[in-house]
Steps between C-alpha positions, in 0.01 A plus 500: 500500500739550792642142455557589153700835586678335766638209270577842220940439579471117431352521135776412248251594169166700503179274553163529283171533682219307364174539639149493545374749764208620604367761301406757762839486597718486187584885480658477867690180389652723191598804697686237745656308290600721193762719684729184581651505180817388615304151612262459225532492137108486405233429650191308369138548622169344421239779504159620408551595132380878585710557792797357271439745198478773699840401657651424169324718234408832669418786235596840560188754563282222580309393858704196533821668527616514837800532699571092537527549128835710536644244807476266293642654180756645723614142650443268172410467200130317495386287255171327474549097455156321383146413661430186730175329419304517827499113475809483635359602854343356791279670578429702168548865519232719347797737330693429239896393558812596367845466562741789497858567549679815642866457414767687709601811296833481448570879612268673692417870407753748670329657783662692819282284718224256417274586803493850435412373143211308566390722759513779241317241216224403788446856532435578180267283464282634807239641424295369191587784159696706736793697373821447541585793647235486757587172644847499502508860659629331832764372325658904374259805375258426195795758298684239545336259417363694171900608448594113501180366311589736205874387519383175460286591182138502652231762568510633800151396583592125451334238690683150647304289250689689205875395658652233366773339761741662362406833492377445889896407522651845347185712716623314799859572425389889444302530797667325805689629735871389533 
């Protein structure tokens, strides 16, 4: 990863990233890779199938939905590809295959600061069925919080798995501090 950041300034076009990575580590790989937007245009992974529909397809209120799921709505648009028959490998894996494709958004959401974002969005998800305004109370008092969840058109007793990316965006943009 280093070589690639070091060789960033003599890139004339963005690259694609096509590959097949372990599957314990693919989640690491995204988070790495997604943010250099201004190097890559997509990129391409092979991946268990349910570790790629939960990337690509999460549903709102459900288990599966999870703050990965907003990184990588935030940084592309995701899109899932087609299944590899198992054939194909050597050795066979047990899971089923599939190839998916994050493509570079072309704008990111608007946010004052994207660490303070995804610290606030990692937050909110601490805490299995917490509310909002109990686990981002570090962040500014639950008022606050309950002020800027109603501006934004939810309850005030909202959980994270409710949020869609971007109403994490406007609740961000409500709630941090300048």
């Amino acid at each position: 990863m280093s070589l690639i950041m070091e060789g960033r300034n003599l890139l004339s076009s963005k690259l694609k990233v096509v590959a097949n990575i372990p599957f314990n580590i693919s989640t690491d790989v995204v988070k790495q890779l997604l943010p250099m937007g201004d190097m890559f245009s997509e990129v391409v992974l092979l991946l268990q199938e349910e570790a790629a529909l939960r990337l690509v397809d999460p549903s709102l209120r459900s288990s599966e939905y999870r703050p990965i799921n907003i990184f990588v709505n935030f940084y592309s648009d995701p899109e899932y590809k087609f299944k590899v028959p198992r054939t194909n490998f050597f050795p066979q894996p047990k899971a089923t295959v599939v190839a998916f494709r994050l493509k570079q958004a072309l704008d990111y959401p608007r946010v004052s600061s994207t660490k303070s974002f995804f610290s606030m969005v990692n937050s909110a998800f601490n805490g299995k069925r917490k509310m909002l305004r109990k686990t981002l109370q570090h962040i500014c008092p639950p008022t606050e919080i309950e002020a800027a969840l109603s501006e934004v058109g939810f309850q005030t007793t909202s959980r994270p798995e409710e949020l869609a990316l971007e109403d994490f965006v406007k609740l961000h943009n409500l709630i941090s501090k300048p």
